PDB file of N, CA and C in Angstrom:
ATOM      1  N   UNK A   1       0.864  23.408  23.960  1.00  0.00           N
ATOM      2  CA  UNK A   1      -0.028  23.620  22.845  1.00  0.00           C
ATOM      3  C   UNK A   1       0.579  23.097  21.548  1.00  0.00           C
ATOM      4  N   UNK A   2       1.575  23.375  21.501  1.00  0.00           N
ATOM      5  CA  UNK A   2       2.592  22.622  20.045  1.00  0.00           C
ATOM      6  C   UNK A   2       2.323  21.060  19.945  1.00  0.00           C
ATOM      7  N   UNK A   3       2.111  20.332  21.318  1.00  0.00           N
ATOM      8  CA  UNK A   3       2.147  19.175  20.721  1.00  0.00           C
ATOM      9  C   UNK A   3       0.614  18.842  20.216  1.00  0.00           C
ATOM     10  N   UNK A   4      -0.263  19.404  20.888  1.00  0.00           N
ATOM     11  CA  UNK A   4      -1.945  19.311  20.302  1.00  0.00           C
ATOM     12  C   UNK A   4      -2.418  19.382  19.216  1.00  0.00           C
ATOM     13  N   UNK A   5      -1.559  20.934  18.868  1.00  0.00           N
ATOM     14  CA  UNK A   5      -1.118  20.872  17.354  1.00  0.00           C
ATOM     15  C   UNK A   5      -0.667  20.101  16.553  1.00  0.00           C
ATOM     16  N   UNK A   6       0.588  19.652  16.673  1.00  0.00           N
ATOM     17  CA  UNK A   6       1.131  18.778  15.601  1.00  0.00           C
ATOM     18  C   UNK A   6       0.367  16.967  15.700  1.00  0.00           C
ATOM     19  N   UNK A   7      -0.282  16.969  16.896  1.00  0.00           N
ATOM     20  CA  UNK A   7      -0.844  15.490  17.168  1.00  0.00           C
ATOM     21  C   UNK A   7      -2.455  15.583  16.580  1.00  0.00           C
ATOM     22  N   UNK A   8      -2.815  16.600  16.830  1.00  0.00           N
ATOM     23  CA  UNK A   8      -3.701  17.156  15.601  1.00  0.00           C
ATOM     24  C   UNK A   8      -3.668  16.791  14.064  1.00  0.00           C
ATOM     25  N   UNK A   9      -3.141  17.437  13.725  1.00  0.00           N
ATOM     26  CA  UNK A   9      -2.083  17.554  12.220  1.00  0.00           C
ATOM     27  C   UNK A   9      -1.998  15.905  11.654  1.00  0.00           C
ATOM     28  N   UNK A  10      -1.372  15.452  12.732  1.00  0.00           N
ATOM     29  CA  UNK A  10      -0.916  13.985  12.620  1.00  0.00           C
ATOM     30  C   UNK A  10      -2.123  13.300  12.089  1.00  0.00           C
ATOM     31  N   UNK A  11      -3.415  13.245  13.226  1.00  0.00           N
ATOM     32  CA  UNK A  11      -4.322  12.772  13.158  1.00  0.00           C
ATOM     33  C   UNK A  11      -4.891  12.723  11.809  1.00  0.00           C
ATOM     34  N   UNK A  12      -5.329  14.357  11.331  1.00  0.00           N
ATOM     35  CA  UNK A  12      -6.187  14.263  10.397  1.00  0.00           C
ATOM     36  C   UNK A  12      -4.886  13.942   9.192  1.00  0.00           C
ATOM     37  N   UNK A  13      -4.019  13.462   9.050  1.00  0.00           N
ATOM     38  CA  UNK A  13      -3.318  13.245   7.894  1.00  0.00           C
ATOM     39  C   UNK A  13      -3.522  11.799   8.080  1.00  0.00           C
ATOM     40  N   UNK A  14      -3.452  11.211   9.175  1.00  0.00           N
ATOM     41  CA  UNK A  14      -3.628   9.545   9.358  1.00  0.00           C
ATOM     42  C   UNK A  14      -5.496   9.395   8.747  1.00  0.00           C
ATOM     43  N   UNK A  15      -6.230  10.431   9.192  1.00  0.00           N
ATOM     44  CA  UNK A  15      -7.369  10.395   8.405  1.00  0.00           C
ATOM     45  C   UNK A  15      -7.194  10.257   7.288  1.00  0.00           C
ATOM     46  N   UNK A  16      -7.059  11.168   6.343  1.00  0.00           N
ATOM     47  CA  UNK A  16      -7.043  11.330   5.182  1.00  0.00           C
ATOM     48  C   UNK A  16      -5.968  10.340   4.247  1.00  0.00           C
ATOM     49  N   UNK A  17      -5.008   9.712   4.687  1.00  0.00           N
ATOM     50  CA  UNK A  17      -4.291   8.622   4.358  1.00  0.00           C
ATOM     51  C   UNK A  17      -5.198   7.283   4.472  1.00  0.00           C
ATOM     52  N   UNK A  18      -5.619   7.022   5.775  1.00  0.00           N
ATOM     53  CA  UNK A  18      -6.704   5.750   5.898  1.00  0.00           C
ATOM     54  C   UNK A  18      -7.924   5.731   4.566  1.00  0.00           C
ATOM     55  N   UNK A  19      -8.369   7.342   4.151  1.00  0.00           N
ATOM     56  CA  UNK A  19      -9.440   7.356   3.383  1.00  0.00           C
ATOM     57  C   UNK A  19      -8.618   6.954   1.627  1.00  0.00           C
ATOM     58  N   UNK A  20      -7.999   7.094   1.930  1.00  0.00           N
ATOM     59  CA  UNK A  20      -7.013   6.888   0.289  1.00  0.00           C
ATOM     60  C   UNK A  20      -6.864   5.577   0.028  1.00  0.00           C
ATOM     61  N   UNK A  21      -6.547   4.881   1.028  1.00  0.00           N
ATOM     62  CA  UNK A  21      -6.192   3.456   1.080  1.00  0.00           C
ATOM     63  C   UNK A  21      -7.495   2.708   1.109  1.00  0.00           C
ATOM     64  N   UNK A  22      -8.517   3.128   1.392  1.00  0.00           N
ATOM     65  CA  UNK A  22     -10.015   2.908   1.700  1.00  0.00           C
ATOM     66  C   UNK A  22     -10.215   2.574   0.234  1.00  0.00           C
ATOM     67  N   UNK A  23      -9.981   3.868  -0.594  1.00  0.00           N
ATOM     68  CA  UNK A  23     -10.803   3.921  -1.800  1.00  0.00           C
ATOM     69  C   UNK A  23      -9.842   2.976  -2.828  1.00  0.00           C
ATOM     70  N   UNK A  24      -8.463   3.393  -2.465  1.00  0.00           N
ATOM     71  CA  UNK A  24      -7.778   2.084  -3.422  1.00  0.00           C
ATOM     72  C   UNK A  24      -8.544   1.020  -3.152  1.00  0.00           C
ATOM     73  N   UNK A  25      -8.605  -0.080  -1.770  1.00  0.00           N
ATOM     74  CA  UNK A  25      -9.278  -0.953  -1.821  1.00  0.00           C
ATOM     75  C   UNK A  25     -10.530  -1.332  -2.460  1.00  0.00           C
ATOM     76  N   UNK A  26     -11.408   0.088  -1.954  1.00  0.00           N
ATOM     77  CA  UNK A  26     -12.467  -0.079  -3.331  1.00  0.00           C
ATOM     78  C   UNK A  26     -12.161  -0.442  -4.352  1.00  0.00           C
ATOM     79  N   UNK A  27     -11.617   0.369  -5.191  1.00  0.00           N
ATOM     80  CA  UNK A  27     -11.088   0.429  -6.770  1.00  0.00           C
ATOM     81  C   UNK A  27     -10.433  -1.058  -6.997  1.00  0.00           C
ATOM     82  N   UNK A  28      -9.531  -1.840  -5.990  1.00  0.00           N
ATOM     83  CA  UNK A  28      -8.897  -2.769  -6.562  1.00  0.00           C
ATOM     84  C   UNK A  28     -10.182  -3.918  -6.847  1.00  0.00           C
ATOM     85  N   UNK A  29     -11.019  -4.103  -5.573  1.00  0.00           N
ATOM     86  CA  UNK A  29     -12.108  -4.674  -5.818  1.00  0.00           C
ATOM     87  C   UNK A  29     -13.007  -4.802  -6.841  1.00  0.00           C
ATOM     88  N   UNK A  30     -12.950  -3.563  -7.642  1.00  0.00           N
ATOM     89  CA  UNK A  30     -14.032  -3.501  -8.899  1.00  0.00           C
ATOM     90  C   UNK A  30     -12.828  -3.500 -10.074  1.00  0.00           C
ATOM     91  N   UNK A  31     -11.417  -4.209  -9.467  1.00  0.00           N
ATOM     92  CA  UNK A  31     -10.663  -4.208 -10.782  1.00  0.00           C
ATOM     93  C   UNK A  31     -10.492  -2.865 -11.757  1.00  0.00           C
ATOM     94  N   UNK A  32      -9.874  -1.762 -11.158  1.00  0.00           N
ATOM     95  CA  UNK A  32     -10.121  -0.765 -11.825  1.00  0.00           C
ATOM     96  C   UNK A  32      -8.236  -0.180 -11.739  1.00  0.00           C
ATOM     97  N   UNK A  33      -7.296  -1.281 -11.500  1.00  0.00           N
ATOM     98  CA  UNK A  33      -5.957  -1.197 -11.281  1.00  0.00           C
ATOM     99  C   UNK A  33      -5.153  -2.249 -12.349  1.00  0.00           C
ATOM    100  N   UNK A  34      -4.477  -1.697 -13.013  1.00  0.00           N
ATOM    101  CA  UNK A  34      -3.674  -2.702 -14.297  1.00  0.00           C
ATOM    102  C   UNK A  34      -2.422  -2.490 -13.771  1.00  0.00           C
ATOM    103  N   UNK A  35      -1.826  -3.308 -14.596  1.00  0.00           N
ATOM    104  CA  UNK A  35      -0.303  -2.972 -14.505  1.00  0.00           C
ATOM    105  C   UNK A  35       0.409  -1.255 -15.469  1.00  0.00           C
ATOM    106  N   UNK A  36      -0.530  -1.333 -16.213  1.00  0.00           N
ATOM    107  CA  UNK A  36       0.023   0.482 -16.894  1.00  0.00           C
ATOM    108  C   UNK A  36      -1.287   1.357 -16.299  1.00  0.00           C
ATOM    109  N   UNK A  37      -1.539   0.704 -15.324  1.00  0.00           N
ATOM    110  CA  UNK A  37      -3.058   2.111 -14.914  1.00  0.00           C
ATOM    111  C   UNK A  37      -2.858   2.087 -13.614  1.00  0.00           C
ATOM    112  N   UNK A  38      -2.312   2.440 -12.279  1.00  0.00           N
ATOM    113  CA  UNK A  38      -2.157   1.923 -11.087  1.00  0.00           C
ATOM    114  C   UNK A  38      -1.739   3.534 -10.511  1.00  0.00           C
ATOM    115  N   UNK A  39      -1.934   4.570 -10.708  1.00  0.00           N
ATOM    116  CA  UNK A  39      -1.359   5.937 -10.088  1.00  0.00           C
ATOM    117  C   UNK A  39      -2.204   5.918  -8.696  1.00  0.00           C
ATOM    118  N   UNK A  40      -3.074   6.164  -8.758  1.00  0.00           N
ATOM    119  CA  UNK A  40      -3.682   6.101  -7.663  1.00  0.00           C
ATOM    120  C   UNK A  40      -3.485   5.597  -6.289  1.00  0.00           C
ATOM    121  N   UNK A  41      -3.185   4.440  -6.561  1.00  0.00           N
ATOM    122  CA  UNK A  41      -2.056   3.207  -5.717  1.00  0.00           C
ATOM    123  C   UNK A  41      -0.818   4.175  -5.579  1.00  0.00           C
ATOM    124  N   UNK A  42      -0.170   4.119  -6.615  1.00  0.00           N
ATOM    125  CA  UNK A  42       1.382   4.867  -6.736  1.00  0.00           C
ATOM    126  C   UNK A  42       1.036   6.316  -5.373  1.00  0.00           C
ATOM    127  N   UNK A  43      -0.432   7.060  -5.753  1.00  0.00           N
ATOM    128  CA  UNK A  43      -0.195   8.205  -5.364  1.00  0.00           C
ATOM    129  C   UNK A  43      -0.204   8.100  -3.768  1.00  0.00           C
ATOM    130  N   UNK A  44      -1.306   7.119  -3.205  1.00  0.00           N
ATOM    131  CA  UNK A  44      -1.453   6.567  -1.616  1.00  0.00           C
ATOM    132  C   UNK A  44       0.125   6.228  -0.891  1.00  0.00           C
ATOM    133  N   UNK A  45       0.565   5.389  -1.733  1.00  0.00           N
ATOM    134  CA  UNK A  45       2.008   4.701  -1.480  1.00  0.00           C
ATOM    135  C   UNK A  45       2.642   6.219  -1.076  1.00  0.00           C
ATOM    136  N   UNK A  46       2.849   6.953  -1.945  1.00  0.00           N
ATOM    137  CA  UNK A  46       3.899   8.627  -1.411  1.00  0.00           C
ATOM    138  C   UNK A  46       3.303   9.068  -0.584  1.00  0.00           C
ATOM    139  N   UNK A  47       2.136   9.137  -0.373  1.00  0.00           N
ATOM    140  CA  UNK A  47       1.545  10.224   0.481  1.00  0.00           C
ATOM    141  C   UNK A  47       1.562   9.371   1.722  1.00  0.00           C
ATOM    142  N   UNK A  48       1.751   8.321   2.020  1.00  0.00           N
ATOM    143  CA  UNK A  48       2.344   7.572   3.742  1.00  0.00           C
ATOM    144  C   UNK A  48       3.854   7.360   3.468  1.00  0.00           C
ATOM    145  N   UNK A  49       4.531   7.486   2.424  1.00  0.00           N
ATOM    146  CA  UNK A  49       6.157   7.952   2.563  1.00  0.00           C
ATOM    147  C   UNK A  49       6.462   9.840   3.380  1.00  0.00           C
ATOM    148  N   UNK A  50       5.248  10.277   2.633  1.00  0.00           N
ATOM    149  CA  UNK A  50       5.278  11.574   2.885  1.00  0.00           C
ATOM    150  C   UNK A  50       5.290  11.893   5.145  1.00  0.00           C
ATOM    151  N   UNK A  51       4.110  11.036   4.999  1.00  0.00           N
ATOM    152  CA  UNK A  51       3.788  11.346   6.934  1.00  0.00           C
ATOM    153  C   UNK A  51       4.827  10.644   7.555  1.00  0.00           C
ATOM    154  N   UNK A  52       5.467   9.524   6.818  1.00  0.00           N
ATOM    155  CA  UNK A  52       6.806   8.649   7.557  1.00  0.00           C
ATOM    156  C   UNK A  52       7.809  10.131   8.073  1.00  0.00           C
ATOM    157  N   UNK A  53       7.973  10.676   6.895  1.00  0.00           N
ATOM    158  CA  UNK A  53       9.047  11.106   6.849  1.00  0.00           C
ATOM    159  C   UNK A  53       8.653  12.517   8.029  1.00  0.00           C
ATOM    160  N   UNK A  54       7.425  13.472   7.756  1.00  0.00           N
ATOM    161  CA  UNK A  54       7.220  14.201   8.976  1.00  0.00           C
ATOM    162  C   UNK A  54       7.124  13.634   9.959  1.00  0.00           C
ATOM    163  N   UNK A  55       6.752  13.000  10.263  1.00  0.00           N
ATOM    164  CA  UNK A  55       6.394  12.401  11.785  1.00  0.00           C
ATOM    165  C   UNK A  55       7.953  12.017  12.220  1.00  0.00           C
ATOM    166  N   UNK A  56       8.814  11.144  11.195  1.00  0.00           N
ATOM    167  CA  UNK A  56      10.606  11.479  12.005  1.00  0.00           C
ATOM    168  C   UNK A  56      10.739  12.662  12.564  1.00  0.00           C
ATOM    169  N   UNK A  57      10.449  13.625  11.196  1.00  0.00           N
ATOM    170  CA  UNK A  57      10.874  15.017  11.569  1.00  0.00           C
ATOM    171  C   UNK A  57      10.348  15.756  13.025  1.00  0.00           C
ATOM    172  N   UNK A  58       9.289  15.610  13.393  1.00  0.00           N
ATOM    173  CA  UNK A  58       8.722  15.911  14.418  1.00  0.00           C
ATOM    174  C   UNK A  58       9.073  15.540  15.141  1.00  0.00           C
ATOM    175  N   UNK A  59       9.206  14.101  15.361  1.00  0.00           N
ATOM    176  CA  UNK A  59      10.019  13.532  16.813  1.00  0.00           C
ATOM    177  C   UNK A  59      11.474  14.178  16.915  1.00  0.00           C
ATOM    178  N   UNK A  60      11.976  14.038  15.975  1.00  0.00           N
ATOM    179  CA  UNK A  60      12.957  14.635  16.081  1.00  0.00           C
ATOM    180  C   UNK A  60      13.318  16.237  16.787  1.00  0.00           C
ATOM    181  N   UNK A  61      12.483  16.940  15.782  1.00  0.00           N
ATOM    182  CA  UNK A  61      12.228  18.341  16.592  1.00  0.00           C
ATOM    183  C   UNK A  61      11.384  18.665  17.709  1.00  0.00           C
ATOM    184  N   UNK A  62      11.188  17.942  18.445  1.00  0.00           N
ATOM    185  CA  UNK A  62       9.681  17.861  19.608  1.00  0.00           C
ATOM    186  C   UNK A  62      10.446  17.307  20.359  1.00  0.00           C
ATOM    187  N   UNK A  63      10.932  15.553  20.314  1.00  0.00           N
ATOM    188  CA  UNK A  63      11.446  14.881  21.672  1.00  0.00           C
ATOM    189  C   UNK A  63      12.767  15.372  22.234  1.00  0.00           C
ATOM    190  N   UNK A  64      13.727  15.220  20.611  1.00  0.00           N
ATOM    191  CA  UNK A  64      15.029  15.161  21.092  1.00  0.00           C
ATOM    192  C   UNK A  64      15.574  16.690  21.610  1.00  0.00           C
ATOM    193  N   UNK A  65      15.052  17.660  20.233  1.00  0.00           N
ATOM    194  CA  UNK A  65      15.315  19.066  20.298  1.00  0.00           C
ATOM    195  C   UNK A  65      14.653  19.869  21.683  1.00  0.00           C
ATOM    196  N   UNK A  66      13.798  19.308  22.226  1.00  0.00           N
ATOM    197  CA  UNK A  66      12.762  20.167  22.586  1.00  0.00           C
ATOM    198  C   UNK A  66      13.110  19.690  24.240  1.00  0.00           C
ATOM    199  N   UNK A  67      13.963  18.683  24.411  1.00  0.00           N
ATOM    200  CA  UNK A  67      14.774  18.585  25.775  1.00  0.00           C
ATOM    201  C   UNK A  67      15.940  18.813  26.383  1.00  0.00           C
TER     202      UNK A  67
END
């Protein structure tokens, strides 16, 4: 059940990351990104540093730990 869970988890964060990157693309399209106006971008960019870094963590605690 733990892994359904966390592959779960995974999923809807790969959702909700795909939808971020979605709407940047929008936004870059209607030119709505400068060089001093770009957070939005900035904020997408952390938030798939963010799942990099759980998803190590998980393998880590799931494959290696968990055998």
């Amino acid at each position: 059940s733990t892994f359904f869970v966390t592959t779960g988890f995974h999923g809807l964060h790969v959702i909700i990351g795909s939808t971020f990157l979605a709407v940047c693309l929008l936004r870059q399209i209607q030119y709505h990104f400068t060089s001093e106006h770009h957070f939005g971008f900035e904020a997408a960019a952390w938030y798939w540093h963010f799942v990099d870094v759980v998803w190590l963590f998980l393998y880590v605690s799931i494959y290696w730990w968990g055998s």
